[in-house]
Each structure stands twice: as C-alpha cells, then as structure tokens.
Short mmCIF file of C-alpha atoms and ligand atoms in Angstrom, two decimals:
data_model
loop_
_atom_site.label_atom_id
_atom_site.label_comp_id
_atom_site.label_asym_id
_atom_site.label_seq_id
_atom_site.Cartn_x
_atom_site.Cartn_y
_atom_site.Cartn_z
CA MET A 1 21.82 -23.43 6.16
CA SER A 2 20.54 -23.02 9.72
CA GLU A 3 17.37 -24.63 11.00
CA LEU A 4 16.00 -21.21 11.81
CA ASN A 5 16.38 -19.98 8.25
CA PRO A 6 15.83 -22.80 5.75
CA ARG A 7 16.76 -22.22 2.10
CA THR A 8 13.85 -20.95 -0.02
CA LYS A 9 13.16 -23.38 -2.85
CA HIS A 10 10.09 -21.89 -4.47
CA ARG A 11 10.55 -18.62 -6.38
CA GLU A 12 7.55 -16.42 -6.99
CA PHE A 13 6.90 -14.10 -9.97
CA ASN A 14 8.71 -16.57 -12.27
CA GLY A 15 11.94 -16.12 -10.36
CA VAL A 16 14.69 -13.74 -11.41
CA ALA A 17 13.17 -12.96 -14.83
CA GLY A 18 9.83 -11.91 -13.32
CA ALA A 19 11.52 -9.95 -10.54
CA LEU A 20 13.63 -8.10 -13.12
CA GLY A 21 10.55 -7.37 -15.24
CA ILE A 22 8.74 -5.88 -12.22
CA THR A 23 11.79 -3.92 -11.04
CA VAL A 24 12.14 -2.26 -14.45
CA GLY A 25 8.53 -2.27 -15.59
CA LEU A 26 6.60 -0.82 -12.66
CA PRO A 27 8.76 2.32 -12.26
CA LEU A 28 8.23 2.90 -16.00
CA VAL A 29 4.46 2.56 -15.52
CA LEU A 30 4.63 5.24 -12.81
CA GLU A 31 6.53 7.51 -15.20
CA LEU A 32 3.90 6.90 -17.86
CA PHE A 33 1.15 7.84 -15.39
CA GLN A 34 3.09 10.96 -14.56
CA LEU A 35 3.24 11.92 -18.23
CA VAL A 36 -0.44 11.32 -18.89
CA CYS A 37 -1.44 13.21 -15.75
CA ASN A 38 0.75 16.18 -16.55
CA PRO A 39 -1.35 19.09 -17.82
CA ALA A 40 1.59 20.14 -20.01
CA TYR A 41 1.30 17.03 -22.19
CA SER A 42 -2.17 15.68 -21.62
CA THR A 43 -5.39 16.99 -23.09
CA LYS A 44 -9.03 16.11 -22.51
CA GLY A 45 -9.59 12.42 -21.92
CA LEU A 46 -5.87 11.76 -21.55
CA HIS A 47 -4.93 12.11 -25.20
CA ILE A 48 -1.23 12.60 -24.83
CA ASP A 49 0.62 15.22 -26.83
CA VAL A 50 3.63 13.11 -27.80
CA GLY A 51 5.27 16.10 -29.57
CA ALA A 52 5.19 18.13 -26.34
CA ILE A 53 6.71 15.23 -24.40
CA VAL A 54 9.50 14.68 -26.91
CA GLY A 55 10.17 18.44 -27.02
CA GLN A 56 10.65 18.53 -23.25
CA LEU A 57 12.66 15.33 -22.83
CA PRO A 58 16.05 15.94 -21.27
CA SER A 59 18.57 16.13 -24.10
CA ASN A 60 21.61 14.95 -22.16
CA LEU A 61 22.72 13.11 -19.05
CA SER A 62 23.17 16.21 -16.92
CA GLU A 63 19.59 17.37 -17.62
CA THR A 64 18.31 13.89 -16.76
CA CYS A 65 20.24 13.96 -13.48
CA GLU A 66 18.88 17.42 -12.66
CA LEU A 67 15.38 16.04 -13.07
CA MET A 68 16.01 12.93 -11.02
CA PHE A 69 18.06 14.60 -8.31
CA ASP A 70 16.33 17.94 -7.80
CA PRO A 71 17.96 19.06 -4.51
CA THR A 72 14.88 20.90 -3.20
CA VAL A 73 12.60 17.93 -3.86
CA TRP A 74 15.09 15.54 -2.25
CA LYS A 75 15.35 17.76 0.84
CA VAL A 76 11.57 17.94 1.13
CA TYR A 77 11.15 14.18 0.68
CA LEU A 78 13.91 13.28 3.13
CA ALA A 79 12.42 15.72 5.67
CA TRP A 80 9.02 14.05 5.12
CA PHE A 81 10.34 10.49 5.47
CA PHE A 82 12.66 11.01 8.42
CA GLY A 83 10.27 13.49 10.06
CA LEU A 84 7.69 10.70 10.07
CA VAL A 85 10.31 8.27 11.43
CA ALA A 86 11.02 10.70 14.30
CA LEU A 87 7.31 11.12 15.03
CA ASP A 88 6.83 7.36 14.87
CA GLN A 89 9.42 7.02 17.61
CA ILE A 90 8.31 9.98 19.73
CA LEU A 91 4.51 9.84 19.65
CA PRO A 92 2.88 7.76 22.36
CA GLY A 93 0.87 4.69 21.44
CA THR A 94 -0.44 1.32 22.53
CA GLN A 95 2.11 -1.46 22.88
CA LEU A 96 1.17 -4.62 20.98
CA GLN A 97 2.95 -7.86 20.20
CA GLY A 98 3.16 -9.33 16.72
CA THR A 99 2.67 -12.98 15.78
CA GLU A 100 5.06 -15.56 17.19
CA LEU A 101 8.24 -15.78 15.12
CA ARG A 102 10.14 -18.96 14.20
CA ASP A 103 12.51 -18.56 17.16
CA GLY A 104 9.54 -18.41 19.55
CA THR A 105 9.85 -14.66 20.20
CA LYS A 106 7.32 -11.90 19.48
CA LEU A 107 8.16 -8.37 18.36
CA ASN A 108 6.78 -5.32 20.19
CA TYR A 109 5.05 -2.64 18.14
CA THR A 110 3.99 0.88 19.18
CA ILE A 111 0.61 1.54 17.59
CA ASN A 112 0.37 5.32 17.25
CA GLY A 113 -1.54 5.91 14.00
CA VAL A 114 -4.15 8.02 15.80
CA PRO A 115 -1.83 10.73 17.21
CA MET A 116 0.16 10.69 13.95
CA SER A 117 -2.98 11.29 11.86
CA LEU A 118 -4.27 13.95 14.26
CA LEU A 119 -1.00 15.82 13.98
CA LEU A 120 -1.03 15.73 10.17
CA VAL A 121 -4.66 16.86 9.96
CA THR A 122 -4.00 19.66 12.49
CA LEU A 123 -1.12 20.91 10.34
CA LEU A 124 -3.32 20.85 7.24
CA VAL A 125 -6.18 22.67 8.96
CA ALA A 126 -3.72 25.25 10.26
CA ARG A 127 -2.49 25.65 6.66
CA LEU A 128 -6.07 26.09 5.46
CA PHE A 129 -6.58 28.94 7.89
CA GLN A 130 -3.30 30.49 6.75
CA VAL A 131 -1.54 30.53 10.09
CA GLN A 132 1.18 32.86 8.84
CA ASP A 133 3.48 32.68 11.86
CA TYR A 134 4.61 29.18 10.96
CA GLN A 135 6.42 27.99 7.87
CA LEU A 136 3.82 25.41 6.93
CA PRO A 137 4.16 23.24 3.83
CA GLU A 138 2.44 24.27 0.62
CA LEU A 139 0.31 21.62 -1.10
CA GLN A 140 0.83 23.18 -4.51
CA PHE A 141 4.50 22.21 -4.24
CA ILE A 142 3.48 18.56 -4.53
CA TYR A 143 1.30 19.16 -7.58
CA ASP A 144 3.97 21.24 -9.32
CA HIS A 145 6.81 18.78 -8.60
CA GLN A 146 5.09 15.48 -9.38
CA LEU A 147 7.69 14.39 -11.95
CA GLN A 148 10.62 15.01 -9.60
CA LEU A 149 8.77 13.47 -6.65
CA VAL A 150 7.96 10.32 -8.62
CA PHE A 151 11.67 9.95 -9.47
CA THR A 152 12.66 10.68 -5.87
CA THR A 153 10.33 8.10 -4.32
CA ILE A 154 11.40 5.45 -6.85
CA ILE A 155 15.12 6.05 -6.27
CA PHE A 156 14.61 6.20 -2.51
CA SER A 157 12.78 2.86 -2.57
CA PHE A 158 15.75 1.31 -4.44
CA ILE A 159 18.18 2.72 -1.86
CA LEU A 160 16.08 1.51 1.07
CA ALA A 161 15.81 -1.99 -0.44
CA ILE A 162 19.62 -2.13 -0.86
CA PHE A 163 20.06 -0.97 2.74
CA VAL A 164 17.75 -3.58 4.27
CA TYR A 165 19.28 -6.31 2.09
CA ALA A 166 22.77 -5.34 3.30
CA ILE A 167 21.85 -5.25 6.99
CA SER A 168 20.15 -8.65 6.72
CA PHE A 169 23.68 -10.18 6.76
CA ILE A 170 24.71 -8.47 10.01
CA PRO A 171 23.99 -10.67 13.05
CA LEU A 172 21.86 -9.14 15.81
CA ARG A 173 23.13 -8.47 19.30
CA ASN A 174 21.51 -10.64 21.98
CA ALA A 175 19.13 -8.90 24.39
CA ASN A 176 21.53 -9.54 27.31
CA GLY A 177 24.29 -7.74 25.38
CA ARG A 178 26.42 -10.90 25.18
CA GLY A 179 27.13 -12.43 21.79
CA THR A 180 25.03 -12.29 18.66
CA LYS A 181 22.16 -14.21 17.07
CA GLU A 182 20.89 -14.85 13.55
CA ARG A 183 18.31 -12.55 12.02
CA ILE A 184 15.02 -14.19 11.05
CA LEU A 185 14.82 -14.31 7.28
CA SER A 186 11.64 -14.50 5.23
CA VAL A 187 10.67 -18.03 4.17
CA ASN A 188 10.34 -16.55 0.64
CA GLY A 189 13.55 -14.52 0.49
CA ASN A 190 16.38 -16.87 1.28
CA THR A 191 17.15 -18.41 -2.12
CA GLY A 192 20.81 -17.37 -2.13
CA ASN A 193 20.30 -15.43 -5.38
CA ALA A 194 21.24 -11.87 -4.40
CA PHE A 195 19.00 -10.12 -6.90
CA TYR A 196 15.92 -12.22 -6.20
CA ASP A 197 16.34 -11.99 -2.40
CA TRP A 198 16.88 -8.21 -2.66
CA PHE A 199 13.68 -7.97 -4.70
CA ILE A 200 11.41 -10.19 -2.62
CA GLY A 201 12.89 -9.23 0.77
CA ARG A 202 15.52 -11.24 2.64
CA GLU A 203 14.90 -10.27 6.25
CA LEU A 204 11.40 -10.75 7.68
CA ASN A 205 11.32 -7.72 10.00
CA PRO A 206 14.25 -5.36 9.43
CA ARG A 207 14.54 -2.97 12.36
CA ILE A 208 16.84 -0.24 13.60
CA GLY A 209 16.37 -0.21 17.35
CA SER A 210 12.62 -0.10 17.90
CA TRP A 211 11.94 1.38 14.43
CA ASP A 212 10.20 -1.37 12.45
CA ILE A 213 10.97 -0.43 8.84
CA LYS A 214 8.33 -2.70 7.28
CA LEU A 215 5.30 -1.63 9.34
CA PHE A 216 6.39 2.02 9.14
CA CYS A 217 6.66 1.94 5.33
CA GLU A 218 3.39 0.02 4.99
CA LEU A 219 1.35 2.75 6.70
CA ARG A 220 3.19 6.05 6.88
CA PRO A 221 5.25 7.76 4.15
CA GLY A 222 3.44 6.34 1.09
CA MET A 223 -0.12 6.20 2.40
CA LEU A 224 0.02 9.71 3.86
CA LEU A 225 1.75 11.05 0.74
CA TRP A 226 -1.11 9.59 -1.32
CA PHE A 227 -3.51 11.67 0.83
CA LEU A 228 -1.42 14.81 0.25
CA VAL A 229 -1.13 14.18 -3.51
CA ASN A 230 -4.94 13.95 -3.71
CA LEU A 231 -5.32 17.14 -1.68
CA SER A 232 -2.81 18.89 -3.92
CA CYS A 233 -5.08 18.04 -6.87
CA LEU A 234 -8.00 19.74 -5.11
CA HIS A 235 -5.73 22.70 -4.42
CA GLN A 236 -4.71 22.86 -8.07
CA GLN A 237 -8.29 22.67 -9.32
CA TYR A 238 -9.41 25.42 -6.97
CA HIS A 239 -6.60 27.66 -8.22
CA GLN A 240 -7.47 26.89 -11.85
CA LEU A 241 -11.27 27.11 -11.72
CA GLY A 242 -12.07 29.02 -8.56
CA TYR A 243 -14.18 26.07 -7.41
CA VAL A 244 -13.83 22.31 -6.97
CA THR A 245 -15.88 19.64 -8.73
CA ASP A 246 -17.98 17.13 -6.81
CA SER A 247 -16.15 14.20 -8.48
CA LEU A 248 -12.74 15.35 -7.23
CA VAL A 249 -14.09 16.03 -3.73
CA LEU A 250 -15.65 12.55 -3.74
CA VAL A 251 -12.43 10.81 -4.83
CA ASN A 252 -10.55 12.71 -2.12
CA LEU A 253 -13.11 11.82 0.51
CA LEU A 254 -13.47 8.12 -0.38
CA GLN A 255 -9.74 7.51 -0.62
CA ALA A 256 -9.07 9.48 2.60
CA ILE A 257 -11.59 7.27 4.45
CA TYR A 258 -9.86 4.15 3.12
CA LEU A 259 -6.30 5.21 3.83
CA PHE A 260 -7.00 6.63 7.28
CA ASP A 261 -8.90 3.44 8.08
CA GLY A 262 -5.63 1.61 7.37
CA VAL A 263 -3.48 4.07 9.34
CA LEU A 264 -5.88 4.21 12.30
CA ASN A 265 -6.40 0.45 12.46
CA GLU A 266 -2.75 -0.44 12.14
CA ALA A 267 -3.09 -3.16 14.79
CA GLY A 268 -4.94 -5.18 12.10
CA CYS A 269 -1.81 -5.02 9.92
CA LEU A 270 0.13 -7.13 12.40
CA SER A 271 -1.71 -10.23 11.15
CA MET A 272 -1.43 -9.37 7.43
CA ILE A 273 0.63 -11.61 5.14
CA ASP A 274 2.97 -8.67 4.40
CA VAL A 275 3.94 -8.44 8.08
CA THR A 276 3.79 -12.09 9.16
CA THR A 277 5.31 -13.82 6.11
CA ASP A 278 6.83 -11.51 3.47
CA GLY A 279 10.30 -10.11 3.84
CA PHE A 280 10.94 -6.43 3.28
CA GLY A 281 12.73 -5.93 -0.02
CA PHE A 282 12.31 -3.90 -3.20
CA MET A 283 8.81 -5.24 -3.84
CA LEU A 284 7.38 -3.80 -0.61
CA SER A 285 9.72 -0.81 -0.46
CA PHE A 286 8.73 0.31 -3.98
CA GLY A 287 5.09 -0.70 -3.46
CA ASP A 288 4.72 1.24 -0.22
CA LEU A 289 6.79 4.32 -1.01
CA ALA A 290 6.28 4.91 -4.73
CA TRP A 291 3.52 2.71 -6.16
CA VAL A 292 0.82 3.55 -3.58
CA PRO A 293 1.08 7.36 -3.72
CA TRP A 294 1.59 7.63 -7.48
CA SER A 295 -0.69 4.95 -8.89
CA TYR A 296 -3.51 5.11 -6.32
CA SER A 297 -3.79 8.88 -6.88
CA LEU A 298 -4.30 8.43 -10.63
CA GLN A 299 -8.02 9.29 -10.48
CA ALA A 300 -7.49 12.55 -8.59
CA ARG A 301 -4.59 13.54 -10.83
CA TYR A 302 -6.68 12.84 -13.92
CA LEU A 303 -9.64 14.89 -12.65
CA ALA A 304 -7.36 17.84 -11.81
CA ILE A 305 -6.26 18.26 -15.45
CA PRO A 306 -8.07 21.25 -16.96
CA GLY A 307 -10.72 19.94 -19.36
CA ASN A 308 -11.17 16.64 -17.51
CA GLU A 309 -13.56 17.99 -14.87
CA VAL A 310 -16.50 15.70 -14.18
CA ASN A 311 -19.65 17.02 -12.53
CA LEU A 312 -21.54 14.06 -11.15
CA GLY A 313 -24.62 15.61 -9.61
CA TRP A 314 -26.08 14.45 -6.33
CA TRP A 315 -27.61 11.09 -7.34
CA ARG A 316 -24.43 9.79 -9.00
CA CYS A 317 -22.45 10.94 -5.95
CA CYS A 318 -24.89 9.02 -3.71
CA ALA A 319 -24.64 5.87 -5.88
CA VAL A 320 -20.82 5.93 -5.73
CA LEU A 321 -20.92 6.61 -2.00
CA LEU A 322 -23.28 3.67 -1.51
CA LEU A 323 -20.90 1.41 -3.42
CA GLN A 324 -18.04 2.42 -1.13
CA VAL A 325 -20.22 1.88 1.95
CA VAL A 326 -21.18 -1.65 0.80
CA GLY A 327 -17.57 -2.51 -0.10
CA PHE A 328 -16.31 -1.09 3.16
CA TYR A 329 -18.88 -2.94 5.20
CA ILE A 330 -17.89 -6.31 3.66
CA PHE A 331 -14.16 -5.53 3.94
CA ARG A 332 -14.28 -4.42 7.59
CA ALA A 333 -16.91 -6.87 8.85
CA ALA A 334 -15.08 -9.88 7.35
CA ASN A 335 -11.66 -8.79 8.66
CA GLN A 336 -13.14 -8.03 12.09
CA GLN A 337 -14.93 -11.39 12.22
CA LYS A 338 -11.70 -13.26 11.49
CA ALA A 339 -9.79 -11.20 14.08
CA ASP A 340 -12.51 -11.79 16.72
CA PHE A 341 -12.56 -15.49 15.92
CA LYS A 342 -8.78 -15.72 16.29
CA ASN A 343 -9.05 -13.92 19.64
CA GLY A 344 -11.44 -16.63 20.87
CA LYS A 345 -14.54 -14.41 20.83
CA LEU A 346 -16.70 -16.33 18.32
CA ASN A 347 -16.39 -19.94 19.45
CA ARG A 348 -20.08 -20.60 18.67
CA LEU A 349 -19.40 -20.26 14.91
CA LYS A 350 -18.75 -23.33 12.77
CA SER A 351 -15.06 -24.08 12.39
CA ILE A 352 -12.55 -26.75 11.33
CA THR A 353 -9.84 -27.88 13.72
CA THR A 354 -6.38 -28.05 12.13
CA PRO A 355 -3.32 -30.16 13.04
CA THR A 356 -1.61 -26.97 14.34
CA GLY A 357 -4.27 -26.69 17.04
CA SER A 358 -5.73 -23.46 15.63
CA LYS A 359 -9.13 -23.42 13.90
CA LEU A 360 -10.36 -22.29 10.49
CA LEU A 361 -13.57 -20.28 10.53
CA ALA A 362 -16.14 -21.80 8.15
CA ASP A 363 -19.13 -19.68 9.03
CA GLY A 364 -20.43 -16.12 8.64
CA TRP A 365 -18.43 -14.11 6.07
CA TRP A 366 -15.84 -16.89 5.85
CA ALA A 367 -18.48 -19.32 4.58
CA LYS A 368 -19.28 -17.07 1.62
CA SER A 369 -15.84 -17.24 0.01
CA GLN A 370 -12.26 -17.95 1.08
CA HIS A 371 -11.37 -14.22 0.78
CA ILE A 372 -14.64 -12.34 0.99
CA ASN A 373 -12.65 -9.41 2.46
CA TYR A 374 -10.86 -9.06 -0.92
CA MET A 375 -14.22 -8.68 -2.67
CA GLY A 376 -15.17 -5.79 -0.36
CA ASP A 377 -11.81 -4.16 -1.04
CA TRP A 378 -12.30 -4.51 -4.79
CA LEU A 379 -15.76 -2.90 -4.65
CA ILE A 380 -14.19 0.05 -2.84
CA GLY A 381 -11.75 0.34 -5.75
CA TRP A 382 -14.67 0.66 -8.20
CA SER A 383 -16.07 3.53 -6.16
CA TRP A 384 -12.80 5.43 -6.69
CA CYS A 385 -12.75 4.90 -10.46
CA LEU A 386 -16.39 5.58 -11.34
CA PRO A 387 -16.27 9.31 -10.44
CA THR A 388 -13.81 9.82 -13.34
CA GLY A 389 -16.58 9.03 -15.86
CA PHE A 390 -15.98 7.10 -19.04
CA GLN A 391 -13.67 9.30 -21.09
CA THR A 392 -10.72 6.94 -20.82
CA PRO A 393 -10.13 3.35 -19.62
CA LEU A 394 -6.88 4.49 -17.98
CA THR A 395 -8.57 5.72 -14.81
CA TYR A 396 -9.92 2.16 -14.39
CA PHE A 397 -6.37 0.86 -14.20
CA TYR A 398 -6.71 0.49 -10.43
CA VAL A 399 -9.51 -2.08 -10.49
CA VAL A 400 -7.74 -4.19 -13.13
CA TYR A 401 -4.41 -4.03 -11.32
CA PHE A 402 -6.02 -4.64 -7.93
CA ALA A 403 -7.94 -7.67 -9.22
CA SER A 404 -4.66 -9.22 -10.41
CA LEU A 405 -2.96 -8.36 -7.10
CA LEU A 406 -5.77 -9.93 -5.09
CA ILE A 407 -5.85 -13.08 -7.25
CA HIS A 408 -2.08 -13.40 -6.88
CA ARG A 409 -2.39 -12.96 -3.11
CA GLN A 410 -5.16 -15.53 -2.97
CA VAL A 411 -3.04 -18.08 -4.85
CA ARG A 412 -0.06 -17.44 -2.54
CA ASP A 413 -2.24 -17.66 0.54
CA ASP A 414 -3.80 -20.89 -0.71
CA MET A 415 -0.30 -22.41 -1.04
CA LYS A 416 0.67 -21.13 2.40
CA CYS A 417 -2.49 -22.45 4.10
CA ARG A 418 -2.30 -25.82 2.32
CA ALA A 419 1.28 -26.25 3.56
CA LYS A 420 0.34 -25.07 7.07
CA TYR A 421 -3.02 -26.78 7.58
CA GLY A 422 -2.80 -29.81 5.24
CA LYS A 423 -6.05 -31.80 5.00
CA ALA A 424 -7.93 -29.30 7.18
CA TRP A 425 -7.41 -26.68 4.45
CA ASP A 426 -8.71 -29.12 1.80
CA GLU A 427 -11.78 -29.69 3.98
CA TYR A 428 -12.30 -25.93 4.28
CA THR A 429 -11.96 -25.32 0.54
CA LYS A 430 -14.45 -28.13 -0.16
CA LEU A 431 -16.91 -26.54 2.24
CA VAL A 432 -16.23 -23.02 0.89
CA PRO A 433 -15.38 -23.51 -2.79
CA TYR A 434 -15.45 -19.87 -3.99
CA LYS A 435 -12.14 -18.08 -3.71
CA ILE A 436 -13.10 -14.40 -3.74
CA ILE A 437 -16.48 -13.62 -5.35
CA PRO A 438 -19.31 -15.99 -4.33
CA TYR A 439 -20.76 -17.97 -7.29
CA LEU A 440 -18.26 -16.36 -9.70
CA TYR A 441 -14.66 -17.05 -8.67
P1 NDP B 501 -6.47 -12.30 4.71
O1 NDP B 501 -6.97 -11.27 5.66
O2 NDP B 501 -7.50 -13.02 3.93
O3 NDP B 501 -5.58 -13.30 5.57
C1 NDP B 501 -5.23 -14.57 5.13
C2 NDP B 501 -4.77 -15.35 6.35
O4 NDP B 501 -5.84 -15.47 7.28
C3 NDP B 501 -4.37 -16.76 6.01
O5 NDP B 501 -3.03 -16.83 5.62
C4 NDP B 501 -4.61 -17.48 7.31
O6 NDP B 501 -3.54 -17.09 8.17
C5 NDP B 501 -5.86 -16.80 7.83
N1 NDP B 501 -7.09 -17.41 7.36
C6 NDP B 501 -7.50 -17.58 6.08
N2 NDP B 501 -8.73 -18.15 6.04
C7 NDP B 501 -9.09 -18.31 7.33
C8 NDP B 501 -10.26 -18.85 7.96
N3 NDP B 501 -11.25 -19.33 7.25
N4 NDP B 501 -10.30 -18.90 9.32
C9 NDP B 501 -9.28 -18.42 10.06
N5 NDP B 501 -8.14 -17.90 9.51
C10 NDP B 501 -8.06 -17.85 8.17
O7 NDP B 501 -5.43 -11.71 3.66
P2 NDP B 501 -4.39 -10.50 3.60
O8 NDP B 501 -3.53 -10.48 4.79
O9 NDP B 501 -3.79 -10.63 2.24
O10 NDP B 501 -5.31 -9.17 3.54
C11 NDP B 501 -5.79 -8.43 4.65
C12 NDP B 501 -6.63 -7.25 4.14
O11 NDP B 501 -5.79 -6.29 3.50
C13 NDP B 501 -7.67 -7.68 3.11
O12 NDP B 501 -8.91 -7.11 3.43
C14 NDP B 501 -7.15 -7.12 1.80
O13 NDP B 501 -8.21 -6.76 0.95
C15 NDP B 501 -6.33 -5.91 2.25
N6 NDP B 501 -5.22 -5.58 1.33
C16 NDP B 501 -5.23 -4.35 0.69
C17 NDP B 501 -4.20 -4.01 -0.19
C18 NDP B 501 -4.20 -2.70 -0.91
O14 NDP B 501 -3.23 -2.39 -1.58
N7 NDP B 501 -5.25 -1.92 -0.82
C19 NDP B 501 -3.08 -4.93 -0.43
C20 NDP B 501 -3.20 -6.16 0.28
C21 NDP B 501 -4.21 -6.46 1.12
P3 NDP B 501 -3.14 -17.86 9.53
O15 NDP B 501 -4.07 -19.00 9.69
O16 NDP B 501 -1.72 -18.25 9.34
O17 NDP B 501 -3.33 -16.83 10.62
#
C-alpha cells in the first residue's frame, strides 16, 4: 500500500454487517415513509390501511419493475440531476480552495449557490404567475409520483456509488499531461473489502473534470428536491382544500430557510467532515440524493394528507418560529466563530496550541460544549416537527434520527481530533467537558 493511501484498519458502523444493514434498511425506511404519507393508504394520524396497501402491491415482477423504472419519472429525474450538473458548470461563482490534501495540493471549487438558487426561485415564481409561453415544470407531478421518485432516487444513488467506486481505481492524469498519479483515497474507505469501501466511500473527492461529485451532491439535487417536495405538498393542499394551513406554510418556510442557508453558504461546507475526511460512497450518495429529500420532507408530506391538517394559530406559530431563530442563531454563530478563528480573526480568544501548529478554540461558543453547533441544529429540527402537532410520534422521527446522527458524528470527530491533536485534545476536553448540550451531554 502506498504512503499516500494507507490501508484503513478501523471499520465504522460495525464493519460489513452494519454497512449491509444500513444499505438494506434505510431504503426500506424511505419506502415505509412513502406508504404512510400516501393519502391512498394513510388516514388521520397516520393509521395505515394495511388492506389497501396489500391490495395495491405489485403482483408480479413486471409490475414491480414498472413501478421502479417508470420511464417518465426517470426522464424527469435525470433531466433534474444532469440539468443541475450543467448549471453547476456554467453558472459563474467565486473560486475557492479546499483544505490541503495529503499530497500537499488543494482542490479548486466554484461557489455558485447564489445564482443557482436565484434561477430556481425565478422559475418557480414564473410558474406561480402561469407564464404559459414556457413549458415550466408542474409541482403536482412530484406529489403524484412520490412512490416512483423515491425508487428512482434510491436506485440512482446505488448506481452513482458503483460509478464512483469503479473510477476510484483509475489513475489520474498529471496536470502537465505526462504520466499518471494515484487518486487520494479516504482514510476511512481503503480497507480492501469491496463492499465496505463502496459503502463508506473509497475516493476522497471523486471528480469528472472540474465537476466535484461530492460537493455537488451534498448541496444540489437532494437539498433542492427536498424544497420542491415540500412545495408540492403546499400545492396539493391548496388543490384539496382551496387554502393552505399555517402549519404547512410554517414547515415550508422554516425548512426553506435552513436548506437555502446551506446552499447559499456552501463555502462553509468545504471545512465539513463530509468534504475534508469522508470518501464519497453509497452512504453519502444515498444520504444526499434519497434520504434528505424523502425523510426530511416527512412533516410536510404528513400535513398534506387530507384529515391531518393542523391549524396552529398565531401564538403557536410565533413560539415555533422563535425556537428556529434561537437554534439558528446558535448554529450559525458557533460555526461562524470557528471559521473566523481558523482564519486568524479572533486571536484574542482563549485557545490551546496543538502539536500540528494550529490552535483549538476554547472560548466563546466553543467553551460551552465541544459541538455547540450541533445543539443549535437539533433545536432547529424540533421547530420542524412541532407544527405537526401530537397525533403521531412518527413526525418526530427527524429529531430522534438527527440526535443519533449527531452523537455518531461527535464520537467520530472525537476519535479524529484525538488522533490529530493528541494531548492538546485531552486538554481541550478537560476544559470543555460537555460534548453537545451544556450540563446534559
Ligand atoms: P464541526 O463543525 O463541529 O467540525 C468539527 C471539526 O472542527 C473538527 O474535526 C476539527 O477539525 C474542528 N474543531 C473542533 N473543535 C474545534 C475547536 N474547539 N477549535 C477549533 N477547531 C475545532 O462538525 P461538522 O463538520 O460535523 O458539522 C458542521 C455543521 O454541519 C454543524 O453545524 C452540523 O450541525 C451541520 N450538519 C448538518 C447535517 C444535517 O443533515 N442537517 C449533517 C451533518 C452536519 P480540524 O481541526 O481538523 O479543522
């Protein structure tokens, strides 16, 4: 094994068994969500009509294939995905460099989330005002084809993960055009076990030309589809009732703020663990393309089912809004403080010098807990679930799932920082003992 790409010894998620469980289990969870959010099977409070489901199950292989490979849905999804790829390449943006890689190089990124978002919103506004001269997409299509779209995004994420795994074995051409060089593999995805490496991500930053597949998938097709799925629920409710409920408007608004904050501040993603450390494999491909749009939209899809409408009234709306504002403030202020500190702007704050030469911030937000930003993010999650009321625990799935994701991330990050910073990390964790929630965890 080369010095550049050492063999991975530690396997996360309990190795192959855990990876297999996630690969099979999470797509099934998405299918379950699809069933419970389908007005054909689900009644008030998400009591599922099992008889109706069984009655409509495909009876043979060809019916199953028709469902999974609906040609119209595939055409629409491929146009969406590759249309966004084309825009990603065409639209102008700021040029930024990523973190230094193991071979001493830095990758260039075009940060164009702002023009991309403006274009999407312009198209939607044009659709709202019924600009008839153009063949603009119809939101109801998304609502009416959820089942097929869920299948399509899952299958597409499998295909993309196979593709990036395969290309990770092809050496890269040198910049001067002479000879080839090794690709940089993820420190987590080079075990030699094909299935595990495919799952966790073998190559750190798979790219085709200047198209960075990982950053693109993190912020574009899944996040923006989540926004459209939510809007399609509003569309559906308006068609059904002739009006929209405050709870569904609130969920749409709060989630739109969160997801556009991610898309518009994509520069911040360049320092996230997903970009700097994790490889791009099935875990991220499925997470970005299928899991985000179809599990994060659960609240909106629930509220759009006839009979599940929730009318919050102004003071409950304000309370939920306040919760999002508080969560957002903590989340953004903490992330910004760390970024500013790393850019040398906050040298007056208390810090610990590490053997690598860089410093650990032990002041401000980063003195309250080791991941105070995660706490802000989690509070935001609560503000998305509360508007669904208390008819079913299922719409609170997000906060339970997100808590486990954040704890898992914190444990991984703790291992990474201990290996990277040694005693300096121990000193920091002694000084700041709480991991996420001050005085609690
Ligand atoms: P962090 O932003 O907490 O970054 C952790 C890294 O920051 C460490 O590996 C270390 O990296 C550096 N670091 C940690 N402590 C300090 C310190 N005290 N001083 C200086 N540097 C420090 O974690 P993530 O990248 O996981 O998350 C980023 C944001 O994304 C979070 O707000 C999170 O909530 C959000 N998120 C949202 C998800 C969603 O699905 N909604 C999913 C995942 C994340 P190094 O020193 O090597 O630079």
